[in-house]
CSV table of C-alpha atoms in Angstrom, one decimal:
chain,number,residue,atom,x,y,z
A,1,MET,CA,25.2,-3.2,-3.2
A,2,THR,CA,26.6,-0.2,-1.4
A,3,THR,CA,25.6,3.4,-1.4
A,4,GLU,CA,29.2,4.4,-2.0
A,5,SER,CA,29.9,2.4,-5.1
A,6,ASN,CA,28.7,2.8,-8.7
A,7,GLU,CA,27.3,-0.7,-8.8
A,8,PRO,CA,24.0,-0.8,-10.7
A,9,PHE,CA,21.1,-1.8,-8.6
A,10,SER,CA,19.7,-4.3,-11.1
A,11,THR,CA,19.5,-7.5,-9.1
A,12,GLY,CA,16.3,-9.5,-9.5
A,13,PRO,CA,14.0,-10.8,-6.7
A,14,ALA,CA,15.6,-14.2,-6.5
A,15,GLN,CA,18.9,-12.6,-5.6
A,16,VAL,CA,17.4,-10.3,-3.0
A,17,THR,CA,16.6,-11.7,0.4
A,18,ALA,CA,13.8,-9.6,1.9
A,19,GLY,CA,13.0,-9.2,5.5
A,20,VAL,CA,9.5,-8.3,6.8
A,21,VAL,CA,9.3,-7.2,10.4
A,22,GLY,CA,5.8,-7.2,11.8
A,23,LEU,CA,3.4,-10.0,10.8
A,24,GLY,CA,-0.1,-8.6,11.3
A,25,LEU,CA,-2.6,-8.4,8.6
A,26,MET,CA,-0.5,-6.2,6.3
A,27,GLY,CA,2.9,-7.8,7.1
A,28,CYS,CA,1.6,-11.2,6.0
A,29,SER,CA,0.2,-9.9,2.7
A,30,ILE,CA,3.5,-8.0,2.0
A,31,ALA,CA,5.4,-11.3,2.7
A,32,THR,CA,3.0,-13.0,0.3
A,33,CYS,CA,3.7,-10.4,-2.4
A,34,LEU,CA,7.4,-10.8,-2.1
A,35,LEU,CA,7.3,-14.6,-2.1
A,36,MET,CA,5.2,-14.6,-5.3
A,37,ALA,CA,7.8,-12.3,-6.9
A,38,GLY,CA,10.5,-14.8,-6.2
A,39,HIS,CA,12.2,-13.3,-3.1
A,40,PRO,CA,13.5,-15.5,-0.2
A,41,VAL,CA,11.7,-13.9,2.8
A,42,VAL,CA,12.7,-13.8,6.4
A,43,ALA,CA,9.6,-12.8,8.4
A,44,VAL,CA,10.2,-11.6,11.9
A,45,ALA,CA,7.4,-11.5,14.4
A,46,PRO,CA,7.9,-9.0,17.2
A,47,ILE,CA,4.6,-10.1,18.7
A,48,PRO,CA,4.8,-13.8,19.9
A,49,SER,CA,1.2,-14.7,18.9
A,50,ASP,CA,2.0,-13.8,15.2
A,51,LEU,CA,4.5,-16.7,15.1
A,52,GLU,CA,1.5,-19.1,15.2
A,53,THR,CA,-0.8,-17.2,12.7
A,54,ALA,CA,1.7,-15.8,10.1
A,55,GLU,CA,2.4,-19.0,8.1
A,56,PRO,CA,-1.3,-20.0,7.9
A,57,ARG,CA,-2.2,-16.5,6.8
A,58,VAL,CA,0.5,-16.4,4.1
A,59,ARG,CA,-0.5,-20.0,2.9
A,60,GLU,CA,-4.1,-19.0,2.5
A,61,HIS,CA,-3.1,-15.9,0.6
A,62,LEU,CA,-1.0,-18.0,-1.7
A,63,ARG,CA,-3.7,-20.6,-2.1
A,64,LYS,CA,-6.3,-18.0,-3.1
A,65,SER,CA,-3.7,-16.2,-5.4
A,66,PHE,CA,-3.1,-19.5,-7.2
A,67,ASP,CA,-6.8,-20.2,-7.6
A,68,GLU,CA,-7.2,-16.7,-9.0
A,69,GLY,CA,-4.3,-17.0,-11.4
A,70,LEU,CA,-2.0,-14.4,-9.7
A,71,CYS,CA,0.8,-16.9,-9.3
A,72,PRO,CA,1.6,-20.1,-11.3
A,73,GLU,CA,2.5,-22.4,-8.5
A,74,GLN,CA,0.9,-24.0,-5.4
A,75,PRO,CA,1.6,-22.5,-2.0
A,76,ASP,CA,4.4,-25.0,-1.0
A,77,PHE,CA,6.5,-23.8,-3.9
A,78,TYR,CA,6.7,-20.4,-2.4
A,79,LEU,CA,6.6,-21.3,1.3
A,80,LYS,CA,10.0,-23.1,1.0
A,81,ASN,CA,11.4,-19.6,0.7
A,82,LEU,CA,9.7,-18.3,3.8
A,83,THR,CA,11.3,-18.3,7.3
A,84,VAL,CA,9.0,-17.2,10.1
A,85,THR,CA,11.0,-16.3,13.3
A,86,ASP,CA,11.3,-14.1,16.3
A,87,ASP,CA,15.1,-13.9,15.8
A,88,TYR,CA,16.2,-10.6,14.3
A,89,GLY,CA,19.6,-12.2,13.7
A,90,LEU,CA,18.2,-14.2,10.8
A,91,LEU,CA,18.0,-10.9,8.9
A,92,GLN,CA,21.8,-10.9,8.5
A,93,ASN,CA,21.7,-11.7,4.8
A,94,ALA,CA,18.7,-9.5,3.9
A,95,ARG,CA,19.3,-6.8,1.3
A,96,LEU,CA,16.0,-5.2,1.9
A,97,VAL,CA,14.0,-5.0,5.2
A,98,ILE,CA,10.4,-3.8,5.4
A,99,GLU,CA,9.2,-2.7,8.8
A,100,CYS,CA,5.4,-2.8,9.3
A,101,THR,CA,4.9,-2.5,13.1
A,102,LEU,CA,2.5,-0.3,15.1
A,103,GLU,CA,2.4,3.5,14.3
A,104,ASP,CA,4.3,4.3,17.4
A,105,LEU,CA,7.6,6.1,17.2
A,106,SER,CA,9.2,4.6,20.3
A,107,ILE,CA,8.2,1.1,19.1
A,108,LYS,CA,9.7,1.7,15.7
A,109,LYS,CA,12.9,3.0,17.1
A,110,GLN,CA,13.4,-0.1,19.2
A,111,VAL,CA,12.7,-2.3,16.1
A,112,TYR,CA,15.2,-0.3,14.0
A,113,GLN,CA,17.9,-0.8,16.6
A,114,LYS,CA,17.3,-4.6,16.4
A,115,ILE,CA,17.3,-4.6,12.6
A,116,GLU,CA,20.5,-2.5,12.3
A,117,ALA,CA,22.3,-4.8,14.8
A,118,ALA,CA,21.6,-7.7,12.6
A,119,VAL,CA,22.0,-6.5,9.0
A,120,SER,CA,24.9,-5.3,6.9
A,121,PRO,CA,25.6,-1.5,6.5
A,122,GLN,CA,24.4,-1.8,2.9
A,123,THR,CA,21.0,-3.2,3.7
A,124,VAL,CA,18.1,-1.0,2.6
A,125,ILE,CA,15.6,-0.4,5.5
A,126,THR,CA,12.1,0.8,4.8
A,127,SER,CA,8.9,1.5,6.7
A,128,ASN,CA,5.3,0.8,5.7
A,129,THR,CA,4.2,3.8,7.9
A,130,SER,CA,1.2,5.7,6.7
A,131,ALA,CA,1.3,8.5,9.3
A,132,ILE,CA,4.9,9.3,10.4
A,133,PRO,CA,7.2,11.3,8.0
A,134,ILE,CA,10.1,9.3,6.7
A,135,SER,CA,12.4,12.1,7.6
A,136,VAL,CA,11.4,11.7,11.2
A,137,LEU,CA,11.8,7.9,11.2
A,138,GLN,CA,15.2,7.9,9.5
A,139,GLN,CA,16.6,10.0,12.3
A,140,GLN,CA,16.0,7.1,14.6
A,141,THR,CA,18.5,5.1,12.6
A,142,ALA,CA,22.3,5.0,12.5
A,143,ARG,CA,22.4,5.3,8.7
A,144,PRO,CA,19.5,7.5,7.6
A,145,GLU,CA,20.7,7.6,4.0
A,146,ARG,CA,19.7,3.9,3.5
A,147,PHE,CA,16.2,4.4,5.0
A,148,LEU,CA,13.1,5.0,2.9
A,149,GLY,CA,9.4,4.6,3.0
A,150,LEU,CA,7.5,1.8,1.2
A,151,HIS,CA,3.8,2.5,1.6
A,152,TRP,CA,1.6,-0.5,0.6
A,153,ALA,CA,-2.1,-0.9,0.3
A,154,GLU,CA,-4.0,-3.9,1.7
A,155,PRO,CA,-4.2,-6.6,0.4
A,156,SER,CA,-0.6,-6.0,-0.6
A,157,HIS,CA,-0.3,-9.0,-2.8
A,158,THR,CA,-3.3,-8.0,-5.0
A,159,THR,CA,-3.2,-4.2,-5.1
A,160,ARG,CA,-1.2,-2.3,-7.7
A,161,PHE,CA,-0.5,0.6,-5.4
A,162,LEU,CA,2.9,1.4,-3.9
A,163,GLU,CA,4.5,4.6,-2.7
A,164,ILE,CA,8.2,4.9,-2.5
A,165,ILE,CA,9.1,7.8,-0.3
A,166,CYS,CA,12.4,9.6,0.2
A,167,GLY,CA,13.2,11.2,3.5
A,168,ASP,CA,15.4,14.3,3.7
A,169,ALA,CA,18.5,12.2,4.0
A,170,SER,CA,17.6,9.3,1.7
A,171,ASP,CA,19.9,8.2,-1.1
A,172,GLN,CA,17.9,8.8,-4.3
A,173,ARG,CA,19.6,5.9,-6.0
A,174,LEU,CA,18.2,3.5,-3.5
A,175,ALA,CA,14.7,4.9,-4.2
A,176,GLU,CA,15.2,4.3,-7.9
A,177,TRP,CA,16.4,0.8,-7.2
A,178,LEU,CA,13.2,0.2,-5.2
A,179,TYR,CA,11.1,1.7,-8.0
A,180,GLU,CA,12.6,-0.8,-10.5
A,181,LEU,CA,12.4,-3.7,-8.1
A,182,SER,CA,8.7,-3.0,-7.3
A,183,HIS,CA,7.7,-3.7,-10.8
A,184,HIS,CA,8.5,-7.3,-10.1
A,185,TRP,CA,6.0,-7.1,-7.3
A,186,GLY,CA,3.2,-6.3,-9.8
A,187,LYS,CA,3.0,-2.7,-8.8
A,188,GLU,CA,2.5,0.6,-10.6
A,189,PRO,CA,4.7,2.5,-8.1
A,190,THR,CA,4.8,6.2,-7.3
A,191,LEU,CA,8.1,7.7,-6.4
A,192,VAL,CA,7.7,10.5,-3.8
A,193,ARG,CA,11.0,12.4,-4.1
A,194,LYS,CA,10.1,15.0,-1.3
A,195,ASP,CA,8.8,13.8,2.1
A,196,ILE,CA,5.5,15.1,3.4
A,197,ARG,CA,3.3,13.8,6.2
A,198,GLY,CA,0.8,11.3,4.8
A,199,PHE,CA,2.6,11.2,1.4
A,200,ILE,CA,0.2,11.3,-1.6
A,201,THR,CA,-2.7,8.9,-1.2
A,202,ASN,CA,-3.3,9.6,2.5
A,203,ARG,CA,-3.4,13.3,2.0
A,204,LEU,CA,-5.9,12.9,-0.7
A,205,MET,CA,-8.0,10.3,1.1
A,206,TYR,CA,-8.0,11.9,4.5
A,207,ALA,CA,-9.3,15.2,3.0
A,208,LEU,CA,-12.2,13.1,1.7
A,209,TYR,CA,-12.7,11.4,5.1
A,210,ARG,CA,-12.8,14.7,6.9
A,211,GLU,CA,-15.5,16.0,4.6
A,212,ALA,CA,-17.4,12.8,4.9
A,213,PHE,CA,-17.5,13.1,8.7
A,214,TYR,CA,-18.5,16.7,8.4
A,215,LEU,CA,-21.5,15.8,6.2
A,216,VAL,CA,-22.7,13.1,8.5
A,217,GLU,CA,-22.1,14.9,11.8
A,218,ASN,CA,-24.0,18.0,10.6
A,219,GLY,CA,-27.0,16.1,9.3
A,220,TYR,CA,-26.5,16.6,5.5
A,221,ALA,CA,-26.3,12.8,4.8
A,222,SER,CA,-26.3,9.5,6.5
A,223,ILE,CA,-23.2,7.2,6.6
A,224,ASP,CA,-24.9,5.0,4.0
A,225,ASP,CA,-25.6,8.0,1.8
A,226,VAL,CA,-22.0,9.1,1.8
A,227,ASP,CA,-20.7,5.6,1.1
A,228,ARG,CA,-23.2,5.2,-1.8
A,229,ALA,CA,-22.1,8.5,-3.3
A,230,CYS,CA,-18.5,7.5,-3.2
A,231,ARG,CA,-19.1,4.1,-4.7
A,232,ASN,CA,-21.2,5.4,-7.6
A,233,ASN,CA,-19.1,8.5,-8.4
A,234,ALA,CA,-15.4,8.2,-7.7
A,235,GLY,CA,-15.7,4.5,-7.5
A,236,TYR,CA,-17.0,4.5,-11.0
A,237,TRP,CA,-13.9,6.0,-12.6
A,238,MET,CA,-10.9,5.8,-10.3
A,239,THR,CA,-9.7,2.4,-11.4
A,240,LEU,CA,-9.2,3.8,-14.9
A,241,VAL,CA,-7.9,7.3,-14.2
A,242,GLY,CA,-6.8,9.6,-11.4
A,243,ILE,CA,-8.0,13.1,-10.4
A,244,PHE,CA,-6.2,15.1,-13.1
A,245,ARG,CA,-7.0,12.8,-16.0
A,246,TRP,CA,-10.6,12.7,-14.8
A,247,MET,CA,-10.8,16.5,-15.1
A,248,ASP,CA,-9.2,16.4,-18.5
A,249,LEU,CA,-11.8,13.9,-19.6
A,250,THR,CA,-14.8,15.7,-18.2
A,251,GLY,CA,-13.9,19.4,-18.9
A,252,VAL,CA,-11.4,21.4,-16.9
A,253,PRO,CA,-13.2,24.8,-16.9
A,254,ALA,CA,-16.2,23.3,-15.1
A,255,TYR,CA,-14.0,22.3,-12.1
A,256,HIS,CA,-12.3,25.7,-12.1
A,257,ALA,CA,-15.7,27.4,-11.8
A,258,VAL,CA,-16.9,25.1,-9.0
A,259,MET,CA,-13.7,25.5,-7.0
A,260,LYS,CA,-14.1,29.2,-6.5
A,261,ASP,CA,-17.5,28.8,-4.8
A,262,LEU,CA,-17.1,25.4,-3.1
A,263,PHE,CA,-13.6,25.5,-1.6
A,264,PRO,CA,-14.5,28.2,1.0
A,265,THR,CA,-17.3,26.0,2.3
A,266,LEU,CA,-15.3,22.8,2.8
A,267,ASN,CA,-14.5,21.6,6.3
A,268,THR,CA,-11.0,22.5,7.5
A,269,SER,CA,-11.2,21.3,11.1
A,270,THR,CA,-8.0,19.9,12.6
A,271,GLU,CA,-9.8,18.0,15.3
A,272,VAL,CA,-10.5,14.2,15.2
A,273,PRO,CA,-14.2,13.9,14.3
A,274,LYS,CA,-16.5,13.0,17.2
A,275,LEU,CA,-18.1,10.2,15.3
A,276,ILE,CA,-14.9,8.2,15.0
A,277,ASP,CA,-13.6,9.3,18.4
A,278,ASP,CA,-16.7,7.9,20.1
A,279,LEU,CA,-16.5,4.7,18.1
A,280,VAL,CA,-12.9,4.0,19.0
A,281,LYS,CA,-13.4,4.9,22.6
A,282,SER,CA,-16.2,2.3,22.8
A,283,GLY,CA,-13.9,-0.4,21.4
A,284,GLY,CA,-15.0,-0.3,17.8
A,285,LYS,CA,-12.6,-1.8,15.2
A,286,GLY,CA,-14.9,-2.3,12.3
A,287,VAL,CA,-15.4,-5.8,10.8
A,288,GLN,CA,-12.4,-7.0,12.9
A,289,ASN,CA,-14.7,-7.2,15.9
A,290,ALA,CA,-18.1,-6.6,14.2
A,291,HIS,CA,-18.4,-3.1,15.8
A,292,GLY,CA,-18.0,-0.2,13.4
A,293,PHE,CA,-19.8,2.6,11.7
A,294,TYR,CA,-22.3,0.0,10.5
A,295,ASP,CA,-23.9,-2.7,12.7
A,296,TYR,CA,-22.7,-6.3,12.0
A,297,THR,CA,-23.5,-9.7,13.2
A,298,PRO,CA,-20.3,-11.8,13.5
A,299,GLU,CA,-21.4,-13.7,10.4
A,300,GLU,CA,-22.0,-10.4,8.4
A,301,ALA,CA,-18.5,-9.2,9.5
A,302,HIS,CA,-16.9,-12.4,8.3
A,303,LEU,CA,-18.8,-12.2,5.0
A,304,TRP,CA,-17.7,-8.6,4.4
A,305,ARG,CA,-14.1,-9.7,4.9
A,306,GLU,CA,-14.5,-12.5,2.4
A,307,THR,CA,-16.3,-10.2,-0.1
A,308,PHE,CA,-13.5,-7.6,0.1
A,309,GLU,CA,-11.0,-10.3,-0.6
A,310,GLU,CA,-13.0,-11.6,-3.6
A,311,PHE,CA,-13.4,-8.0,-4.8
A,312,SER,CA,-9.6,-7.3,-4.6
A,313,TYR,CA,-8.9,-10.1,-7.1
A,314,GLU,CA,-11.7,-9.1,-9.4
A,315,ILE,CA,-10.8,-5.3,-9.5
A,316,ARG,CA,-7.2,-6.3,-10.1
A,317,ARG,CA,-8.2,-8.2,-13.2
A,318,LEU,CA,-10.2,-5.2,-14.4
A,319,ALA,CA,-7.4,-2.7,-13.7
A,320,LEU,CA,-4.9,-4.9,-15.6
A,321,LYS,CA,-7.0,-4.4,-18.7
A,322,TYR,CA,-6.4,-0.7,-18.4
A,323,PRO,CA,-2.7,-0.1,-17.5
A,324,VAL,CA,-1.3,3.4,-17.1
A,325,ASP,CA,-0.1,3.4,-20.7
A,326,VAL,CA,-3.2,1.9,-22.2
A,327,VAL,CA,-3.7,4.8,-24.6
A,328,LYS,CA,-0.1,4.9,-25.7
A,329,LYS,CA,-0.3,1.3,-26.6
A,330,LYS,CA,-3.5,1.8,-28.6
A,331,VAL,CA,-1.9,4.7,-30.5
A,332,ALA,CA,1.1,2.6,-31.3
A,333,ALA,CA,-1.1,-0.3,-32.4
A,334,ARG,CA,-3.1,2.0,-34.7
A,335,LYS,CA,0.0,3.5,-36.2
A,336,GLU,CA,1.4,0.0,-36.9
A,337,SER,CA,-1.9,-1.1,-38.5
A,338,ASP,CA,-1.9,2.1,-40.7
A,339,THR,CA,1.6,1.5,-41.9
A,340,PRO,CA,1.4,0.3,-45.5
A,341,THR,CA,3.0,-3.0,-46.2
A,342,ARG,CA,5.3,-3.7,-49.1
């Protein structure tokens, strides 16, 4: 594949060696997703300690995925296609490389230099960044036209979410190739054709986070109150529909009326909320170290991680019952059943 030729980008996963650079929590689940789709995967660990933990993490993801019916084979079937290494040179045959390192521009620039020194000029390079614009990142590379964003959600091997983001200099054909390829990964992808900081989901969610902090810090509700409201309102319908479809279903004029009075009262602060700032400065990382917005014993933190993993498989099963085109399929089925037979 080259960006200069007219070659169709139709190659399936088995013919596309994929590289994953950065093997923390998300890098391992991305590698798992790619292995289950049939890709040979070269997983590069910039942090030495990840060389020891990456393969066991991926193996456990694969074991659980087999038990839950997400993949038809036992872990060893997929692990034969996994190479875990600290040698960037092993990326030489990769057609796609996914960077998922720390959200630090200087670190990413160093990583891109190492990737580009190893891969061919035609290799597509992507970043899993959630904070840095793709147009900024691609300027740190020698060939910005082959650089795009691939924004995943954790756990990457169970979630249906994926954003494919074009930077200002990205080749749109490569974005469309990634869009088609990502369907093999079990995704319902979103193609973001125009770069914007935070992309789609983070801009939506961080507006929600900001208002949540405002309500708690100003005494309108407790942390638990806010979480309960989210679970029992948005959490009730968001697996089926998004924001605009929800307004269609529940009456557009009502939202129009509320917006006029409510929007002027919403928080628009550009500062990091004190509640999270104090927590991070005190070393809080959430269930990772049992120190978050809630109080956890080590056992409770471990059980929350386990529960989240169980939930990710269960909610996937529910979501698959209601795909994006569920109504179109129902309409087609009804038309077919109404067609008189001869």
